[in-house]
mmCIF file of C-alpha atoms in Angstrom:
data_model
loop_
_atom_site.group_PDB
_atom_site.id
_atom_site.type_symbol
_atom_site.label_atom_id
_atom_site.label_comp_id
_atom_site.label_asym_id
_atom_site.label_seq_id
_atom_site.Cartn_x
_atom_site.Cartn_y
_atom_site.Cartn_z
ATOM 1 C CA UNK A 10 0.000 0.000 0.000
ATOM 2 C CA UNK A 11 1.327 3.427 -0.889
ATOM 3 C CA UNK A 12 0.856 5.133 2.478
ATOM 4 C CA UNK A 13 2.540 8.360 1.281
ATOM 5 C CA UNK A 14 -0.380 8.974 -1.085
ATOM 6 C CA UNK A 15 -2.871 9.026 1.847
ATOM 7 C CA UNK A 16 -3.529 12.070 3.986
ATOM 8 C CA UNK A 17 -6.749 10.757 5.542
ATOM 9 C CA UNK A 18 -6.781 8.174 8.329
ATOM 10 C CA UNK A 19 -7.276 4.433 8.374
ATOM 11 C CA UNK A 20 -8.727 2.965 11.553
ATOM 12 C CA UNK A 21 -9.435 -0.556 12.744
ATOM 13 C CA UNK A 22 -12.885 -1.169 14.236
ATOM 14 C CA UNK A 23 -12.476 -4.324 16.254
ATOM 15 C CA UNK A 24 -13.598 -6.308 19.264
ATOM 16 C CA UNK A 25 -14.941 -9.784 20.009
ATOM 17 C CA UNK A 26 -17.817 -11.477 18.236
ATOM 18 C CA UNK A 27 -21.208 -9.711 18.576
ATOM 19 C CA UNK A 28 -19.791 -6.724 20.454
ATOM 20 C CA UNK A 29 -21.352 -4.234 18.030
ATOM 21 C CA UNK A 30 -18.663 -3.616 15.400
ATOM 22 C CA UNK A 31 -21.156 -3.466 12.515
ATOM 23 C CA UNK A 32 -23.222 -0.798 14.245
ATOM 24 C CA UNK A 33 -20.073 1.215 14.985
ATOM 25 C CA UNK A 34 -19.107 0.948 11.304
ATOM 26 C CA UNK A 35 -22.562 2.239 10.334
ATOM 27 C CA UNK A 36 -22.058 5.252 12.621
ATOM 28 C CA UNK A 37 -18.687 6.025 11.045
ATOM 29 C CA UNK A 38 -20.211 5.696 7.573
ATOM 30 C CA UNK A 39 -22.970 8.137 8.540
ATOM 31 C CA UNK A 40 -20.166 10.569 9.373
ATOM 32 C CA UNK A 41 -18.549 10.284 5.934
ATOM 33 C CA UNK A 42 -16.182 7.363 6.410
ATOM 34 C CA UNK A 43 -15.788 4.478 3.959
ATOM 35 C CA UNK A 44 -16.045 1.267 5.982
ATOM 36 C CA UNK A 45 -15.381 -2.290 4.913
ATOM 37 C CA UNK A 46 -16.446 -5.509 6.650
ATOM 38 C CA UNK A 47 -13.447 -7.855 6.733
ATOM 39 C CA UNK A 48 -15.749 -10.860 7.288
ATOM 40 C CA UNK A 49 -17.495 -10.189 3.974
ATOM 41 C CA UNK A 50 -14.136 -9.679 2.279
ATOM 42 C CA UNK A 51 -12.944 -12.972 3.779
ATOM 43 C CA UNK A 52 -16.026 -14.670 2.296
ATOM 44 C CA UNK A 53 -14.990 -13.360 -1.109
ATOM 45 C CA UNK A 54 -11.455 -14.654 -0.537
ATOM 46 C CA UNK A 55 -12.946 -17.988 0.511
ATOM 47 C CA UNK A 56 -14.831 -18.179 -2.763
ATOM 48 C CA UNK A 57 -11.685 -17.339 -4.743
ATOM 49 C CA UNK A 58 -9.786 -20.122 -2.938
ATOM 50 C CA UNK A 59 -12.624 -22.641 -3.014
ATOM 51 C CA UNK A 60 -10.692 -25.561 -4.495
ATOM 52 C CA UNK A 61 -7.759 -25.092 -2.078
ATOM 53 C CA UNK A 62 -10.140 -24.863 0.900
ATOM 54 C CA UNK A 63 -11.975 -28.059 -0.078
ATOM 55 C CA UNK A 64 -8.687 -29.890 -0.516
ATOM 56 C CA UNK A 65 -7.438 -28.634 2.860
ATOM 57 C CA UNK A 66 -10.501 -29.733 4.850
ATOM 58 C CA UNK A 67 -11.696 -32.782 2.901
ATOM 59 C CA UNK A 68 -10.230 -35.386 5.291
ATOM 60 C CA UNK A 69 -11.658 -33.674 8.380
ATOM 61 C CA UNK A 70 -15.048 -33.300 6.695
ATOM 62 C CA UNK A 71 -15.121 -37.003 5.863
ATOM 63 C CA UNK A 72 -14.275 -37.925 9.458
ATOM 64 C CA UNK A 73 -17.063 -35.676 10.755
ATOM 65 C CA UNK A 74 -19.445 -36.907 8.055
ATOM 66 C CA UNK A 75 -20.236 -33.389 6.883
ATOM 67 C CA UNK A 76 -20.290 -31.862 3.412
ATOM 68 C CA UNK A 77 -18.154 -28.892 2.462
ATOM 69 C CA UNK A 78 -20.700 -27.950 -0.208
ATOM 70 C CA UNK A 79 -24.278 -26.758 0.175
ATOM 71 C CA UNK A 80 -27.006 -28.316 -2.022
ATOM 72 C CA UNK A 81 -26.707 -25.327 -4.371
ATOM 73 C CA UNK A 82 -22.986 -26.025 -4.874
ATOM 74 C CA UNK A 83 -21.702 -23.130 -2.774
ATOM 75 C CA UNK A 84 -19.198 -23.581 0.044
ATOM 76 C CA UNK A 85 -20.737 -24.658 3.334
ATOM 77 C CA UNK A 86 -19.205 -22.046 5.649
ATOM 78 C CA UNK A 87 -20.900 -23.516 8.725
ATOM 79 C CA UNK A 88 -19.252 -26.889 8.022
ATOM 80 C CA UNK A 89 -15.874 -25.197 7.586
ATOM 81 C CA UNK A 90 -16.457 -23.302 10.828
ATOM 82 C CA UNK A 91 -17.246 -26.554 12.633
ATOM 83 C CA UNK A 92 -13.874 -27.929 11.510
ATOM 84 C CA UNK A 93 -11.623 -24.943 12.131
ATOM 85 C CA UNK A 94 -13.103 -23.736 15.425
ATOM 86 C CA UNK A 95 -12.711 -27.177 17.011
ATOM 87 C CA UNK A 96 -9.135 -27.799 15.822
ATOM 88 C CA UNK A 97 -6.412 -25.146 16.352
ATOM 89 C CA UNK A 98 -4.146 -26.774 13.765
ATOM 90 C CA UNK A 99 -6.896 -26.757 11.130
ATOM 91 C CA UNK A 100 -7.639 -23.120 11.983
ATOM 92 C CA UNK A 101 -3.986 -22.128 11.567
ATOM 93 C CA UNK A 102 -3.752 -23.816 8.154
ATOM 94 C CA UNK A 103 -7.050 -22.272 7.077
ATOM 95 C CA UNK A 104 -5.934 -18.791 8.103
ATOM 96 C CA UNK A 105 -2.592 -19.217 6.326
ATOM 97 C CA UNK A 106 -4.620 -19.494 3.106
ATOM 98 C CA UNK A 107 -7.330 -16.928 3.794
ATOM 99 C CA UNK A 108 -5.539 -14.050 5.526
ATOM 100 C CA UNK A 109 -3.107 -13.086 2.722
ATOM 101 C CA UNK A 110 -5.930 -13.067 0.157
ATOM 102 C CA UNK A 111 -8.184 -11.093 2.510
ATOM 103 C CA UNK A 112 -5.431 -8.588 3.253
ATOM 104 C CA UNK A 113 -4.898 -7.960 -0.461
ATOM 105 C CA UNK A 114 -8.607 -7.269 -1.002
ATOM 106 C CA UNK A 115 -8.703 -4.925 2.008
ATOM 107 C CA UNK A 116 -5.684 -3.013 0.720
ATOM 108 C CA UNK A 117 -7.445 -2.667 -2.630
ATOM 109 C CA UNK A 118 -10.428 -1.133 -0.784
ATOM 110 C CA UNK A 119 -8.190 1.355 1.042
ATOM 111 C CA UNK A 120 -6.429 2.332 -2.176
ATOM 112 C CA UNK A 121 -9.784 2.867 -3.886
ATOM 113 C CA UNK A 122 -10.918 5.310 -1.152
ATOM 114 C CA UNK A 123 -7.989 7.729 -0.901
ATOM 115 C CA UNK A 124 -10.351 10.687 -0.639
ATOM 116 C CA UNK A 125 -12.182 9.326 2.410
ATOM 117 C CA UNK A 126 -11.129 8.250 5.889
ATOM 118 C CA UNK A 127 -11.410 4.456 6.028
ATOM 119 C CA UNK A 128 -12.643 2.119 8.752
ATOM 120 C CA UNK A 129 -11.770 -1.588 8.604
ATOM 121 C CA UNK A 130 -14.271 -3.665 10.577
ATOM 122 C CA UNK A 131 -12.258 -6.735 11.575
ATOM 123 C CA UNK A 132 -12.003 -8.922 14.667
ATOM 124 C CA UNK A 133 -8.549 -10.315 13.866
ATOM 125 C CA UNK A 134 -6.825 -7.592 11.878
ATOM 126 C CA UNK A 135 -3.780 -8.213 14.099
ATOM 127 C CA UNK A 136 -3.279 -11.378 12.025
ATOM 128 C CA UNK A 137 -2.526 -9.161 9.012
ATOM 129 C CA UNK A 138 0.216 -7.055 10.652
ATOM 130 C CA UNK A 139 1.211 -5.156 7.515
ATOM 131 C CA UNK A 140 -2.272 -3.693 7.222
ATOM 132 C CA UNK A 141 -2.661 -3.103 10.958
ATOM 133 C CA UNK A 142 0.589 -1.120 10.902
ATOM 134 C CA UNK A 143 -1.114 1.347 8.526
ATOM 135 C CA UNK A 144 -3.914 2.075 11.006
ATOM 136 C CA UNK A 145 -3.803 5.405 12.822
ATOM 137 C CA UNK A 146 -6.195 4.301 15.551
ATOM 138 C CA UNK A 147 -8.066 1.288 16.890
ATOM 139 C CA UNK A 148 -11.655 1.500 18.121
ATOM 140 C CA UNK A 149 -12.117 -1.547 20.361
ATOM 141 C CA UNK A 150 -15.793 -2.362 20.908
ATOM 142 C CA UNK A 151 -16.807 -4.735 23.683
ATOM 143 C CA UNK A 152 -19.877 -5.929 25.577
ATOM 144 C CA UNK A 153 -20.555 -8.424 28.411
ATOM 145 C CA UNK A 154 -20.057 -12.037 27.369
ATOM 146 C CA UNK A 155 -23.589 -13.103 28.281
ATOM 147 C CA UNK A 156 -25.017 -10.288 26.140
ATOM 148 C CA UNK A 157 -22.782 -11.250 23.220
ATOM 149 C CA UNK A 158 -23.864 -14.887 23.541
ATOM 150 C CA UNK A 159 -27.514 -13.829 23.396
ATOM 151 C CA UNK A 160 -26.853 -11.729 20.281
ATOM 152 C CA UNK A 161 -25.047 -14.571 18.483
ATOM 153 C CA UNK A 162 -27.714 -17.107 19.413
ATOM 154 C CA UNK A 163 -30.430 -14.830 18.041
ATOM 155 C CA UNK A 164 -28.477 -13.777 14.934
ATOM 156 C CA UNK A 165 -26.616 -16.921 13.811
ATOM 157 C CA UNK A 166 -28.704 -19.751 15.308
ATOM 158 C CA UNK A 167 -25.541 -21.517 16.522
ATOM 159 C CA UNK A 168 -25.449 -24.002 19.390
ATOM 160 C CA UNK A 169 -23.978 -22.814 22.694
ATOM 161 C CA UNK A 170 -21.027 -25.152 22.144
ATOM 162 C CA UNK A 171 -20.325 -23.599 18.733
ATOM 163 C CA UNK A 172 -20.592 -20.117 20.241
ATOM 164 C CA UNK A 173 -18.194 -20.995 23.067
ATOM 165 C CA UNK A 174 -15.687 -22.444 20.605
ATOM 166 C CA UNK A 175 -15.755 -19.237 18.560
ATOM 167 C CA UNK A 176 -15.463 -17.107 21.664
ATOM 168 C CA UNK A 177 -12.482 -19.200 22.764
ATOM 169 C CA UNK A 178 -10.744 -18.612 19.433
ATOM 170 C CA UNK A 179 -10.998 -14.845 20.109
ATOM 171 C CA UNK A 180 -9.682 -15.001 23.664
ATOM 172 C CA UNK A 181 -7.428 -12.137 24.775
ATOM 173 C CA UNK A 182 -7.684 -10.259 21.484
ATOM 174 C CA UNK A 183 -7.368 -6.879 23.236
ATOM 175 C CA UNK A 184 -3.852 -7.861 24.328
ATOM 176 C CA UNK A 185 -3.007 -8.544 20.672
ATOM 177 C CA UNK A 186 -3.966 -5.006 19.694
ATOM 178 C CA UNK A 187 -2.114 -3.431 22.621
ATOM 179 C CA UNK A 188 1.091 -4.482 20.881
ATOM 180 C CA UNK A 189 0.362 -2.142 17.968
ATOM 181 C CA UNK A 190 1.586 1.455 17.797
ATOM 182 C CA UNK A 191 -1.901 2.813 17.065
ATOM 183 C CA UNK A 192 -3.972 4.797 19.570
ATOM 184 C CA UNK A 193 -6.655 2.580 21.138
ATOM 185 C CA UNK A 194 -10.127 3.829 22.057
ATOM 186 C CA UNK A 195 -12.252 1.394 24.077
ATOM 187 C CA UNK A 196 -16.026 1.543 23.636
ATOM 188 C CA UNK A 197 -18.324 -0.357 26.000
ATOM 189 C CA UNK A 198 -21.539 -1.263 24.157
ATOM 190 C CA UNK A 199 -24.143 -2.078 26.797
ATOM 191 C CA UNK A 200 -26.839 0.487 26.053
ATOM 192 C CA UNK A 201 -28.998 1.216 23.046
ATOM 193 C CA UNK A 202 -27.866 2.282 19.591
ATOM 194 C CA UNK A 203 -28.305 5.964 20.449
ATOM 195 C CA UNK A 204 -25.919 5.658 23.413
ATOM 196 C CA UNK A 205 -23.365 3.928 21.199
ATOM 197 C CA UNK A 206 -23.771 6.648 18.562
ATOM 198 C CA UNK A 207 -23.036 9.318 21.173
ATOM 199 C CA UNK A 208 -19.856 7.511 22.243
ATOM 200 C CA UNK A 209 -18.526 7.231 18.685
ATOM 201 C CA UNK A 210 -19.405 10.815 17.809
ATOM 202 C CA UNK A 211 -17.586 11.946 20.967
ATOM 203 C CA UNK A 212 -14.445 10.210 19.683
ATOM 204 C CA UNK A 213 -14.852 11.847 16.282
ATOM 205 C CA UNK A 214 -15.282 15.245 17.936
ATOM 206 C CA UNK A 215 -12.025 14.769 19.837
ATOM 207 C CA UNK A 216 -10.203 13.807 16.638
ATOM 208 C CA UNK A 217 -11.624 16.753 14.736
ATOM 209 C CA UNK A 218 -10.904 19.307 17.465
ATOM 210 C CA UNK A 219 -7.306 18.143 17.755
ATOM 211 C CA UNK A 220 -6.882 17.771 14.006
ATOM 212 C CA UNK A 221 -5.730 14.193 14.499
ATOM 213 C CA UNK A 222 -4.930 11.743 11.715
ATOM 214 C CA UNK A 223 -5.161 14.327 8.969
ATOM 215 C CA UNK A 224 -8.796 15.197 9.719
ATOM 216 C CA UNK A 225 -9.676 18.855 9.340
ATOM 217 C CA UNK A 226 -10.730 20.774 12.425
ATOM 218 C CA UNK A 227 -14.401 21.663 12.540
#
């Protein structure tokens, strides 16, 4: 990425599963930012690497008696999730394929939005350190575990065991981001959407008043 060509900031919007990252991204977008969902980008990368992914997980799928393809021929992401979130070695091999392709697509997004500040909505952006190093700030969104479990159960219809396995894979992610050189802003999402909006807009006001990250003072 040609960082010298950018004068506007890049931030990472992160936090554990179901903390409220998508809503925070929507608030940034409403304030003129271009935001990208790394999960959706990873799904595109998954599709691009379909044959490699099937080859990687075929033995595990056979042992578990699950299909890596849906009836319509598309990749069965839930089946892949069942494999990788129950086996750390399988997860590591899966990520070694997916993360470089996802990072490239995210960099393309940043390069295509040089005239806007950019927010990257990603739980594990620390696993793409080259891109994380370009971020001026990190907005870390969190919520109580029991509330996040309720949100996932309602949204994704996963079993509690599947939810716990995914939560376990994201354990201690705040410590991962503390190692970066970017400023970190923690946001506790326990109220309604209006309360969250006020918290994000307060951060933006601070940035604008101080002229941080290339943003013009208002």
